[in-house]
Short mmCIF file of C-alpha atoms in Angstrom, two decimals:
data_model
loop_
_atom_site.label_atom_id
_atom_site.label_comp_id
_atom_site.label_asym_id
_atom_site.label_seq_id
_atom_site.Cartn_x
_atom_site.Cartn_y
_atom_site.Cartn_z
CA MET A 1 -39.63 -41.08 24.10
CA ASN A 2 -37.74 -37.70 22.52
CA ARG A 3 -36.27 -35.94 25.15
CA ARG A 4 -35.57 -33.19 22.94
CA LYS A 5 -39.12 -32.40 22.86
CA PHE A 6 -40.32 -33.91 26.89
CA ILE A 7 -39.84 -30.92 29.29
CA SER A 8 -41.63 -31.60 32.51
CA PHE A 9 -42.96 -29.63 35.40
CA LEU A 10 -40.14 -31.15 37.59
CA SER A 11 -37.33 -30.02 35.45
CA PHE A 12 -38.55 -26.52 34.84
CA SER A 13 -36.50 -25.03 37.70
CA ALA A 14 -33.41 -26.89 36.23
CA LEU A 15 -34.25 -25.30 32.84
CA TYR A 16 -34.81 -21.86 33.88
CA SER A 17 -31.15 -21.69 35.41
CA SER A 18 -30.03 -23.90 32.15
CA SER A 19 -29.21 -22.78 28.43
CA ARG A 20 -32.46 -23.06 26.95
CA LEU A 21 -34.40 -20.18 25.29
CA SER A 22 -37.61 -21.05 27.07
CA TRP A 23 -39.92 -23.82 28.29
CA GLY A 24 -41.32 -25.52 25.29
CA SER A 25 -38.42 -24.54 22.73
CA ASP A 26 -35.63 -26.21 21.27
CA LEU A 27 -33.21 -23.97 21.16
CA TYR A 28 -30.22 -23.78 23.37
CA HIS A 29 -29.11 -20.05 24.45
CA ILE A 30 -25.38 -20.32 25.36
CA LYS A 31 -23.66 -17.35 26.97
CA SER A 32 -20.23 -17.60 25.98
CA MET A 33 -17.68 -18.93 23.49
CA SER A 34 -16.18 -21.19 26.52
CA GLU A 35 -19.21 -22.42 27.31
CA LEU A 36 -20.09 -23.40 23.91
CA ARG A 37 -16.83 -25.51 23.87
CA ASN A 38 -17.81 -27.37 27.25
CA PHE A 39 -21.72 -27.65 25.73
CA LYS A 40 -22.28 -31.35 24.46
CA PRO A 41 -24.50 -31.49 21.28
CA GLU A 42 -27.61 -33.83 21.38
CA TYR A 43 -27.55 -34.80 17.93
CA ILE A 44 -26.26 -33.66 14.21
CA GLY A 45 -27.99 -30.57 12.94
CA GLN A 46 -28.93 -28.99 16.18
CA GLU A 47 -28.75 -25.45 16.33
CA VAL A 48 -27.97 -23.11 19.55
CA TYR A 49 -27.67 -19.75 19.58
CA LEU A 50 -24.78 -18.02 21.27
CA GLU A 51 -25.11 -14.91 23.32
CA SER A 52 -21.91 -13.15 22.91
CA TYR A 53 -18.39 -14.10 22.80
CA TYR A 54 -17.20 -12.95 26.48
CA VAL A 55 -20.12 -13.64 29.01
CA GLY A 56 -22.23 -10.28 29.37
CA VAL A 57 -20.17 -8.08 26.42
CA GLY A 58 -23.20 -8.39 23.71
CA ARG A 59 -20.92 -9.08 21.00
CA GLY A 60 -19.51 -12.14 18.92
CA GLY A 61 -22.80 -14.08 19.25
CA GLY A 62 -24.61 -15.84 16.67
CA TYR A 63 -26.03 -19.44 15.65
CA PHE A 64 -24.39 -22.21 15.21
CA THR A 65 -25.04 -25.44 13.92
CA PHE A 66 -23.64 -29.18 14.99
CA HIS A 67 -22.04 -31.04 12.45
CA GLU A 68 -20.26 -34.53 12.30
CA GLY A 69 -16.74 -34.93 11.04
CA VAL A 70 -13.24 -32.89 11.36
CA ARG A 71 -12.65 -29.61 10.86
CA ASN A 72 -9.82 -27.10 12.60
CA ASP A 73 -11.09 -25.19 15.19
CA ASN A 74 -10.63 -21.39 14.52
CA GLY A 75 -11.78 -19.73 17.10
CA GLY A 76 -14.73 -17.96 15.62
CA THR A 77 -16.88 -19.97 12.79
CA VAL A 78 -15.71 -23.34 13.28
CA ILE A 79 -15.55 -24.63 17.06
CA SER A 80 -14.69 -28.07 18.16
CA ALA A 81 -17.64 -29.83 19.82
CA VAL A 82 -17.23 -32.26 23.01
CA GLY A 83 -17.43 -35.83 21.89
CA GLY A 84 -16.44 -35.06 18.35
CA GLY A 85 -17.95 -33.03 15.38
CA TYR A 86 -17.87 -29.35 15.27
CA TRP A 87 -19.79 -26.26 15.51
CA LEU A 88 -20.26 -24.04 12.45
CA ARG A 89 -21.53 -20.54 12.63
CA ARG A 90 -24.06 -19.12 10.41
CA LEU A 91 -23.12 -16.32 8.56
CA HIS A 92 -25.11 -13.44 6.91
CA ASN A 93 -24.08 -12.65 3.58
CA ASP A 94 -20.60 -14.06 4.08
CA LEU A 95 -19.86 -11.64 6.80
CA CYS A 96 -17.79 -12.18 9.59
CA LEU A 97 -17.46 -9.63 12.23
CA VAL A 98 -13.78 -9.35 13.97
CA TYR A 99 -15.68 -9.57 17.43
CA ASP A 100 -16.82 -13.01 16.32
CA PHE A 101 -13.10 -14.38 16.94
CA GLY A 102 -12.99 -12.65 20.34
CA ALA A 103 -11.77 -8.91 19.18
CA ARG A 104 -12.73 -6.76 22.08
CA ASP A 105 -13.00 -2.82 22.26
CA ASP A 106 -14.61 -2.71 25.66
CA ILE A 107 -11.59 -3.23 27.54
CA ASP A 108 -8.85 -0.47 27.13
CA GLY A 109 -5.33 -1.51 25.96
CA PHE A 110 -6.87 -5.03 25.12
CA ASP A 111 -4.70 -7.11 22.14
CA SER A 112 -6.93 -8.26 19.47
CA THR A 113 -4.24 -8.98 17.01
CA ASN A 114 -4.62 -13.01 16.98
CA ALA A 115 -8.97 -12.61 17.00
CA ILE A 116 -8.69 -10.06 13.64
CA GLN A 117 -5.73 -12.24 12.29
CA GLY A 118 -8.01 -15.25 13.00
CA ALA A 119 -10.84 -13.24 11.16
CA ILE A 120 -8.95 -12.31 8.03
CA ASP A 121 -7.54 -16.19 7.70
CA ASN A 122 -10.85 -17.83 7.94
CA CYS A 123 -13.36 -15.17 6.21
CA ASN A 124 -13.33 -13.57 2.87
CA HIS A 125 -15.47 -10.41 3.85
CA ILE A 126 -14.20 -9.24 7.33
CA SER A 127 -15.75 -6.18 9.47
CA LEU A 128 -14.50 -4.42 12.20
CA GLY A 129 -18.25 -3.32 13.31
CA GLY A 130 -17.09 0.31 13.61
CA GLY A 131 -15.24 -0.66 16.85
CA ASP A 132 -12.18 0.70 18.14
CA PHE A 133 -9.37 -2.20 18.39
CA ASN A 134 -5.88 -2.32 19.35
CA ILE A 135 -2.93 -4.96 17.63
CA SER A 136 0.38 -5.42 18.57
CA HIS A 137 1.58 -6.83 15.46
CA PRO A 138 0.95 -6.26 11.41
CA LEU A 139 -2.16 -7.77 10.20
CA TYR A 140 -1.03 -9.88 7.52
CA LEU A 141 -4.14 -9.74 4.39
CA ARG A 142 -4.93 -12.87 2.59
CA SER A 143 -5.75 -12.68 -1.16
CA ASN A 144 -9.35 -12.43 -2.56
CA ILE A 145 -10.96 -10.62 0.76
CA ILE A 146 -12.85 -7.65 1.63
CA PHE A 147 -11.41 -5.88 5.14
CA ASP A 148 -14.14 -2.87 5.51
CA GLY A 149 -13.51 -1.26 8.91
CA ASP A 150 -16.90 0.39 8.78
CA PHE A 151 -15.21 2.96 10.09
CA GLY A 152 -13.50 1.36 13.05
CA SER A 153 -9.88 1.94 14.08
CA LEU A 154 -6.94 0.11 14.39
CA SER A 155 -4.16 1.61 16.78
CA SER A 156 -0.71 -0.42 17.48
CA LEU A 157 0.30 -1.02 21.23
CA VAL A 158 3.94 -1.51 20.07
CA PRO A 159 5.91 0.98 22.01
CA LYS A 160 7.60 3.80 19.87
CA ASN A 161 10.88 2.99 17.87
CA SER A 162 10.55 -0.74 18.40
CA ALA A 163 11.64 -2.80 15.74
CA PHE A 164 10.87 -1.89 12.02
CA MET A 165 7.41 -2.63 11.12
CA LYS A 166 6.56 -4.27 14.45
CA GLY A 167 3.93 -1.16 14.45
CA SER A 168 2.60 -1.59 11.33
CA ILE A 169 -1.00 -1.93 10.67
CA PHE A 170 -1.26 -4.60 7.69
CA ALA A 171 1.24 -6.29 5.73
CA PRO A 172 -0.56 -7.06 1.95
CA GLY A 173 2.57 -8.75 1.01
CA ASN A 174 5.87 -8.78 2.59
CA TYR A 175 8.71 -8.03 -0.10
CA HIS A 176 11.72 -6.58 0.72
CA PRO A 177 14.98 -6.97 -1.44
CA ASP A 178 16.88 -8.67 1.11
CA PHE A 179 14.46 -11.62 1.00
CA LEU A 180 14.03 -11.82 -2.72
CA GLN A 181 17.87 -12.52 -2.98
CA LYS A 182 17.12 -16.08 -1.63
CA ILE A 183 14.39 -16.88 -4.18
CA ILE A 184 14.97 -19.43 -6.76
CA LYS A 185 14.44 -17.72 -10.22
CA LYS A 186 13.96 -19.57 -13.79
CA GLN A 187 15.44 -18.34 -17.12
CA ILE A 188 13.00 -16.87 -19.17
CA LEU A 189 14.01 -18.28 -22.92
CA ASP A 190 12.31 -15.87 -25.00
CA TYR A 191 9.00 -13.72 -24.74
CA LYS A 192 6.98 -11.40 -26.73
CA ASN A 193 4.39 -9.40 -25.55
CA ASN A 194 2.24 -11.56 -23.43
CA SER A 195 3.95 -14.78 -23.98
CA ILE A 196 7.05 -16.31 -22.16
CA LYS A 197 8.81 -19.52 -23.07
CA LEU A 198 10.31 -21.71 -20.32
CA ASP A 199 12.27 -24.83 -20.40
CA ASP A 200 9.50 -26.20 -18.00
CA VAL A 201 6.10 -24.86 -16.80
CA SER A 202 5.48 -27.81 -14.39
CA GLY A 203 4.57 -26.41 -10.72
CA PHE A 204 2.66 -23.15 -12.61
CA ARG A 205 -0.96 -22.76 -12.71
CA LYS A 206 -3.53 -20.64 -14.08
CA GLY A 207 -4.17 -17.73 -11.55
CA ASP A 208 -0.54 -17.70 -10.67
CA ILE A 209 0.84 -14.70 -9.76
CA VAL A 210 4.61 -14.55 -10.98
CA ARG A 211 7.26 -12.01 -10.95
CA ILE A 212 9.62 -11.16 -14.04
CA SER A 213 12.54 -9.45 -13.49
CA SER A 214 15.90 -8.26 -15.28
CA HIS A 215 19.33 -9.49 -15.01
CA GLU A 216 20.78 -6.23 -14.35
CA SER A 217 20.28 -4.65 -11.06
CA THR A 218 21.55 -1.58 -9.45
CA LEU A 219 22.59 -1.04 -5.77
CA SER A 220 20.08 0.69 -3.68
CA PHE A 221 20.43 1.46 -0.04
CA GLY A 222 22.98 -1.81 0.02
CA PHE A 223 20.73 -4.15 -1.34
CA TRP A 224 20.36 -5.07 -4.96
CA VAL A 225 17.28 -4.30 -7.18
CA GLU A 226 16.51 -5.54 -10.46
CA ASN A 227 16.45 -2.46 -13.16
CA TYR A 228 13.17 -4.49 -14.43
CA ILE A 229 10.56 -5.79 -12.15
CA GLN A 230 6.82 -6.84 -13.44
CA LEU A 231 4.17 -8.85 -11.67
CA SER A 232 1.74 -10.54 -13.82
CA ARG A 233 -1.00 -13.21 -13.59
CA ILE A 234 -1.05 -16.20 -15.57
CA ILE A 235 -4.16 -16.69 -17.92
CA LYS A 236 -3.06 -20.09 -19.56
CA VAL A 237 -0.24 -22.75 -19.16
CA ASP A 238 0.65 -24.36 -22.45
CA SER A 239 2.24 -27.47 -21.27
CA LEU A 240 2.74 -28.60 -25.13
CA ASN A 241 4.73 -25.85 -26.08
CA LYS A 242 6.16 -24.76 -22.64
CA THR A 243 4.77 -21.39 -22.48
CA LEU A 244 2.70 -19.28 -19.95
CA ILE A 245 0.51 -16.67 -21.34
CA ILE A 246 0.15 -13.66 -18.84
CA GLU A 247 -2.26 -10.68 -18.16
CA HIS A 248 0.06 -8.01 -19.02
CA PRO A 249 2.68 -7.64 -21.77
CA VAL A 250 6.17 -7.31 -20.92
CA SER A 251 7.95 -4.25 -21.87
CA PHE A 252 11.19 -4.81 -21.51
CA ASP A 253 14.47 -5.69 -23.78
CA GLY A 254 16.83 -7.67 -22.49
CA GLU A 255 17.42 -10.82 -20.31
CA LEU A 256 14.84 -11.67 -18.04
CA GLU A 257 14.05 -14.48 -15.24
CA LEU A 258 10.78 -15.40 -13.77
CA CYS A 259 9.31 -17.09 -10.40
CA LEU A 260 6.29 -17.27 -8.46
CA ALA A 261 5.42 -14.32 -6.62
CA SER A 262 4.52 -16.32 -3.33
CA THR A 263 6.75 -19.07 -1.96
CA ASP A 264 6.53 -20.90 1.27
CA SER A 265 10.12 -21.74 0.84
CA VAL A 266 11.60 -18.79 1.37
CA LYS A 267 10.77 -16.62 4.65
CA ALA A 268 10.49 -12.90 5.08
CA ARG A 269 10.13 -10.59 8.09
CA PHE A 270 8.79 -12.17 11.23
CA GLY A 271 9.31 -15.81 9.97
CA ARG A 272 6.70 -15.50 7.38
CA PRO A 273 6.26 -17.08 4.06
CA LEU A 274 7.28 -14.51 1.17
CA PHE A 275 3.59 -13.98 -0.61
CA CYS A 276 2.01 -11.47 -3.05
CA CYS A 277 -1.21 -10.15 -1.89
CA THR A 278 -3.67 -10.03 -4.80
CA ASP A 279 -7.47 -8.96 -5.63
CA THR A 280 -8.17 -7.43 -2.31
CA ILE A 281 -9.97 -4.64 -1.03
CA VAL A 282 -9.37 -2.49 2.57
CA ARG A 283 -11.68 0.28 3.14
CA ASN A 284 -12.99 2.31 5.80
CA THR A 285 -10.88 2.37 8.56
CA GLU A 286 -8.66 4.80 11.04
CA ILE A 287 -5.39 3.51 11.75
CA ASN A 288 -2.91 4.84 14.31
CA THR A 289 0.53 3.95 14.50
CA TRP A 290 4.04 5.64 15.06
CA ASP A 291 5.03 3.12 12.43
CA TYR A 292 4.66 2.93 8.55
CA TRP A 293 0.57 2.06 8.63
CA ILE A 294 2.41 -0.51 5.27
CA ALA A 295 5.58 -1.39 5.39
CA ASP A 296 7.05 -4.22 3.44
CA SER A 297 4.65 -5.21 0.81
CA CYS A 298 3.66 -6.96 -2.37
CA THR A 299 0.44 -6.16 -4.14
CA TYR A 300 -1.45 -6.97 -7.48
CA ASN A 301 -4.92 -5.87 -8.10
CA MET A 302 -5.53 -4.04 -4.87
CA LEU A 303 -7.55 -1.21 -3.81
CA PHE A 304 -7.08 0.36 -0.24
CA GLU A 305 -10.08 3.28 0.06
CA ASN A 306 -10.89 5.67 3.03
CA ILE A 307 -8.16 5.14 5.21
CA TYR A 308 -7.62 8.12 7.51
CA GLY A 309 -5.53 8.46 10.82
CA SER A 310 -1.89 8.50 11.54
CA ALA A 311 1.37 7.15 10.53
CA LYS A 312 4.86 7.41 9.62
CA SER A 313 3.86 7.79 6.01
CA VAL A 314 0.85 8.12 4.29
CA VAL A 315 1.59 5.75 1.09
CA TYR A 316 4.71 3.36 1.68
CA GLY A 317 5.90 0.44 0.25
CA ASN A 318 7.40 -2.22 -2.17
CA SER A 319 5.98 -3.67 -4.97
CA TYR A 320 2.66 -2.05 -5.46
CA CYS A 321 1.19 -3.49 -8.98
CA TYR A 322 -1.80 -2.57 -10.38
CA THR A 323 -2.88 -1.21 -7.17
CA THR A 324 -4.92 2.10 -6.13
CA PHE A 325 -4.95 3.91 -2.91
CA LYS A 326 -8.17 6.17 -2.82
CA ASN A 327 -9.14 9.18 -0.56
CA ILE A 328 -6.21 8.59 1.94
CA ARG A 329 -5.86 11.11 4.73
CA ILE A 330 -3.17 10.82 6.92
CA LYS A 331 -0.96 12.66 9.44
CA PHE A 332 2.23 11.76 9.06
CA THR A 333 5.74 11.96 10.93
CA GLY A 334 8.25 10.35 8.05
CA SER A 335 7.23 11.49 4.32
CA VAL A 336 4.08 11.27 2.32
CA SER A 337 5.03 8.26 -0.23
CA GLU A 338 7.94 6.33 -0.82
CA LEU A 339 6.84 3.81 -3.80
CA ALA A 340 10.01 0.99 -4.25
CA PHE A 341 11.23 -2.02 -5.52
CA GLY A 342 9.46 -2.11 -8.95
CA SER A 343 6.07 -0.58 -8.11
CA HIS A 344 4.36 -0.14 -10.98
CA PHE A 345 0.66 1.08 -12.61
CA THR A 346 0.04 2.03 -9.36
CA THR A 347 -2.66 5.05 -8.71
CA LEU A 348 -2.41 7.43 -5.91
CA GLU A 349 -6.06 9.46 -5.69
CA GLY A 350 -7.30 12.02 -3.40
CA ILE A 351 -4.33 12.12 -1.08
CA TYR A 352 -4.71 14.62 1.90
CA ALA A 353 -1.11 14.46 3.65
CA ILE A 354 -0.41 16.78 6.81
CA SER A 355 2.84 16.78 8.71
CA SER A 356 2.49 16.19 12.69
CA ASP A 357 2.91 18.92 15.03
CA GLU A 358 5.84 16.78 16.16
CA GLY A 359 7.72 17.41 12.88
CA VAL A 360 8.78 14.96 10.03
CA SER A 361 11.98 12.98 10.08
CA LYS A 362 12.66 12.50 6.24
CA LYS A 363 13.91 14.99 3.83
CA GLU A 364 12.29 13.92 1.07
CA MET A 365 8.40 14.27 1.06
CA ILE A 366 7.78 12.16 -1.92
CA SER A 367 10.01 10.03 -3.26
CA TRP A 368 9.49 7.34 -5.98
CA THR A 369 12.83 5.36 -7.41
CA GLU A 370 13.77 1.69 -7.33
CA ALA A 371 12.60 0.60 -11.07
CA GLY A 372 9.40 1.82 -10.84
CA ARG A 373 6.93 2.79 -13.77
CA ASN A 374 3.71 4.16 -15.02
CA CYS A 375 2.28 5.20 -11.36
CA THR A 376 0.24 8.25 -11.05
CA LEU A 377 -0.43 11.00 -7.88
CA SER A 378 -3.84 12.83 -8.57
CA ARG A 379 -5.88 15.13 -6.55
CA PHE A 380 -3.67 15.46 -3.87
CA LEU A 381 -2.93 18.07 -0.96
CA LEU A 382 0.13 18.40 1.24
CA ARG A 383 0.64 20.94 4.30
CA ILE A 384 4.06 20.82 5.77
CA ASN A 385 3.76 22.60 9.37
CA ASN A 386 6.00 25.57 10.04
CA ASN A 387 8.73 23.89 12.12
CA GLU A 388 9.67 21.75 9.15
CA THR A 389 11.70 22.56 6.09
CA PRO A 390 12.64 19.49 3.97
CA SER A 391 14.97 19.66 1.35
CA THR A 392 12.67 18.16 -1.31
CA ILE A 393 8.99 17.81 -1.75
CA ILE A 394 8.79 15.79 -4.70
CA ARG A 395 11.43 13.56 -6.44
CA ILE A 396 11.22 11.10 -9.23
CA SER A 397 14.37 8.98 -9.80
CA GLY A 398 14.97 5.95 -11.14
CA HIS A 399 10.84 5.74 -12.15
CA SER A 400 9.38 5.89 -15.40
CA ASN A 401 6.10 7.24 -16.90
CA ALA A 402 4.95 9.10 -13.84
CA ILE A 403 2.67 11.64 -13.71
CA ILE A 404 2.09 14.02 -10.57
CA LYS A 405 -1.39 16.22 -11.58
CA ASN A 406 -3.54 18.20 -9.98
CA GLY A 407 -2.38 19.17 -6.70
CA GLN A 408 -1.85 21.62 -3.75
CA ILE A 409 1.24 22.13 -1.50
CA PHE A 410 1.48 24.34 1.21
CA ILE A 411 5.14 24.81 3.01
CA PHE A 412 7.26 27.22 5.34
CA SER A 413 10.43 27.20 3.50
CA ASN A 414 12.40 24.92 1.23
CA SER A 415 16.54 24.04 1.02
CA ASN A 416 16.67 22.40 -2.29
CA ASN A 417 14.04 22.16 -4.43
CA ILE A 418 9.76 21.50 -4.89
CA LEU A 419 9.59 19.54 -8.16
CA SER A 420 12.29 17.45 -9.30
CA VAL A 421 13.50 14.95 -11.37
CA GLU A 422 16.66 13.46 -10.82
CA ASN A 423 19.08 10.41 -12.24
CA TYR A 424 22.01 9.24 -10.64
CA GLY A 425 23.29 6.96 -13.43
CA ASN A 426 25.73 4.09 -12.84
CA GLY A 427 23.08 1.70 -13.71
CA GLN A 428 20.06 3.33 -12.21
CA PRO A 429 16.76 3.10 -14.53
CA GLU A 430 15.89 6.22 -16.56
CA CYS A 431 13.92 8.89 -15.93
CA ALA A 432 11.32 9.11 -18.96
CA ASN A 433 8.30 10.95 -19.51
CA ILE A 434 7.61 12.43 -16.15
CA THR A 435 4.88 14.92 -16.36
CA TYR A 436 3.97 17.52 -13.33
CA SER A 437 0.84 19.24 -14.17
CA ASN A 438 -1.51 21.48 -12.40
CA ILE A 439 0.00 22.15 -9.48
CA ASP A 440 0.19 25.01 -6.79
CA VAL A 441 2.78 25.84 -4.61
CA TYR A 442 2.29 28.23 -1.36
CA ALA A 443 5.47 28.76 0.43
CA LYS A 444 5.36 31.64 3.28
CA GLU A 445 9.03 31.87 3.37
CA SER A 446 11.90 31.90 0.70
CA ILE A 447 12.69 28.72 -1.31
CA ASN A 448 15.78 28.04 -3.61
CA VAL A 449 14.46 26.15 -6.66
CA PHE A 450 10.77 25.51 -8.22
CA CYS A 451 11.28 23.37 -10.61
CA ASP A 452 14.50 20.78 -11.14
CA VAL A 453 16.11 18.44 -13.52
CA PHE A 454 19.18 17.01 -12.84
CA LYS A 455 21.86 14.72 -14.49
CA ALA A 456 24.29 13.60 -11.70
CA ASN A 457 27.00 11.97 -14.24
CA ASP A 458 27.82 10.87 -17.81
CA THR A 459 25.33 8.06 -17.37
CA ALA A 460 22.33 9.45 -16.15
CA THR A 461 19.51 8.97 -18.23
CA ILE A 462 16.75 11.40 -18.40
CA GLU A 463 13.99 11.77 -21.34
CA LYS A 464 10.97 13.92 -21.76
CA VAL A 465 9.84 15.71 -18.46
CA SER A 466 6.85 18.50 -18.59
CA PHE A 467 6.04 20.98 -16.24
CA HIS A 468 2.53 22.16 -17.33
CA ASN A 469 0.60 24.56 -15.73
CA VAL A 470 2.57 24.56 -12.42
CA ARG A 471 2.32 27.54 -10.54
CA TYR A 472 4.58 29.09 -7.59
CA PHE A 473 2.97 31.54 -5.03
CA GLY A 474 6.04 32.71 -2.80
CA MET A 475 8.91 34.86 -2.61
CA LYS A 476 11.34 34.57 -5.63
CA PRO A 477 13.29 31.83 -5.47
CA LYS A 478 16.81 32.47 -4.20
CA VAL A 479 18.32 29.79 -6.94
CA ALA A 480 15.77 29.72 -9.70
CA LEU A 481 12.32 29.13 -10.93
CA LEU A 482 13.55 26.27 -12.91
CA ARG A 483 17.13 24.93 -12.93
CA LEU A 484 18.27 22.48 -15.17
CA ARG A 485 21.81 20.56 -14.91
CA GLY A 486 23.38 18.35 -17.03
CA THR A 487 26.90 17.42 -17.48
CA PRO A 488 29.10 18.68 -20.83
CA LEU A 489 28.91 15.02 -22.30
CA ASN A 490 25.72 14.21 -21.02
CA THR A 491 23.28 17.37 -21.56
CA ILE A 492 19.64 17.53 -20.65
CA SER A 493 16.93 18.04 -23.37
CA GLY A 494 13.31 17.16 -23.87
CA VAL A 495 12.14 19.44 -20.96
CA ASP A 496 9.17 21.04 -21.68
CA ALA A 497 7.91 23.73 -19.52
CA ILE A 498 5.35 26.28 -18.73
CA ILE A 499 5.51 28.05 -15.05
CA TYR A 500 4.05 30.70 -13.59
CA SER A 501 5.38 32.49 -10.39
CA LYS A 502 3.49 35.53 -8.56
CA TYR A 503 6.70 37.00 -7.68
CA GLY A 504 9.19 36.16 -10.52
CA GLY A 505 12.11 33.87 -10.97
CA ASP A 506 14.60 32.62 -13.57
CA ALA A 507 15.61 29.66 -15.50
CA LYS A 508 19.26 28.58 -14.49
CA ILE A 509 20.37 26.55 -17.13
CA ALA A 510 23.94 24.60 -17.45
CA HIS A 511 24.29 21.74 -20.15
CA ALA A 512 20.73 21.48 -21.29
CA LYS A 513 19.62 21.81 -24.86
CA GLY A 514 16.71 21.75 -27.06
CA ASN A 515 14.28 22.61 -24.45
CA TYR A 516 10.99 24.48 -24.22
CA ILE A 517 10.33 26.64 -21.56
CA HIS A 518 7.88 29.50 -20.64
CA LEU A 519 8.00 31.43 -17.51
CA THR A 520 5.18 34.07 -17.02
CA SER A 521 4.96 36.30 -14.00
CA VAL A 522 3.47 39.59 -12.57
CA ALA A 523 7.15 40.63 -12.45
CA TYR A 524 9.06 40.27 -15.41
CA GLU A 525 12.48 38.58 -15.59
CA SER A 526 15.63 39.94 -17.55
CA ASN A 527 18.62 37.22 -17.48
CA THR A 528 21.74 37.41 -18.55
CA GLU A 529 22.21 33.72 -19.45
CA ASP A 530 22.93 32.33 -22.92
CA TYR A 531 19.92 30.66 -23.98
CA SER A 532 20.81 30.28 -27.24
CA THR A 533 20.64 26.71 -27.32
CA ASN A 534 17.36 26.29 -25.64
CA ASN A 535 13.65 27.90 -26.60
CA VAL A 536 13.17 30.29 -23.61
CA THR A 537 10.48 32.96 -23.03
CA TYR A 538 9.04 35.28 -20.69
CA SER A 539 5.39 36.97 -20.45
CA LYS A 540 4.30 39.41 -17.79
CA VAL A 541 0.73 39.29 -16.56
CA ASN A 542 -1.43 41.43 -14.54
#
């Protein structure tokens, strides 16, 4: 007799209290994940229904099918069965909810780190399902996934002022100069555009991400940072000619070396292998932490969209490459943005940053440096509360082809400068092709300098800086509306500035020539400086 089909009257009472769905049904109802682990399957292909991950919670349930063979129990989609084999969760459109791995939002202070990390490690499309979860460690993002909060939240349980990055929310890659110094690199014998020749291409595969870097480095905050850094995807391996064809061309003239962007041989922070996160989307998530929501990072072709909440910074990290941050709204306690360690071809769009009521810890609100290039900040709003007077609002230094455009800045006062381009020489990469455009700045009290270009010494390099349609609404600057400072042997040239000030302001120029400057104000400015080597004009408007 097929006992799966046989149900007697005598067994009814036992059936009622067991896991069966209903009299005559072949589908078992399992009350919790722990019960599923102790439930012995009857035949291959048997299907059961899990009511809830935890008894009575009503979350994390679903259909499971029994399979023979061996697969690792991952706590959510694959569950080891009694007597061998495993239960496999049926997914809808390849979507995993973090509840499926044991995350809980029904208990205050419950730590869901392991559950959410389990979902990330084992699923390609992960959702918070709109729930509000706590974590005690940054979540390491895997490549080629979608992480969708569905407007749920992630909050750090880590005590304030714990070790760096302990309170971070995400780790999309984990680059830091200290760890990259340990990686073994291969000398590039020759390169042109997208083609790279090595002495041996074994170990490289189509689809791998490689890191290309220069021999020359600059000391930055105690670490050596290469003057040229590039990530690119291998699209072809030519074993015969020992050549790699990469997705994006090399734009450098000098000796270069190369390594895989991800490697198990080098351990980074918290003992995790060094890795680059690629082709992943993170969206629709509220984050809350005292720390940087991202700290150590390395990304390639990633999207962060609709991220909001509170953190130390709005967009902070290392080696963001071909990455977009879109519609990011953060109340911050440190700074607005720091792009470092060779970030390139990265866009920040739709950025809303407001300083915390507690104040901010950094003196520069936006700082792009460390061999970055081709990054853009567009459509942004920055508000600094009255209790804070940061020395610099935006500083571009050691970064080329940067565009800052279409923004509004509201501040109380400022002790140094608002929009600046600065280079400190001594091997620091040049600042070239820097554009500020369509930016309005409102200040309640006084500022020192509105727009500033500075060469610190005879080795500093700055080329082609534009201030176009930048407007200042506030008291007349104490020092200058525009200040240019070079050295006697290293003058500033190539500045093109069209600046408006409601209440006036002058140009202060030292060791600069061949610059085109037009200042517009309702209060016409007279000046006593010698502008014979620069084209400086003023106009009065009503």
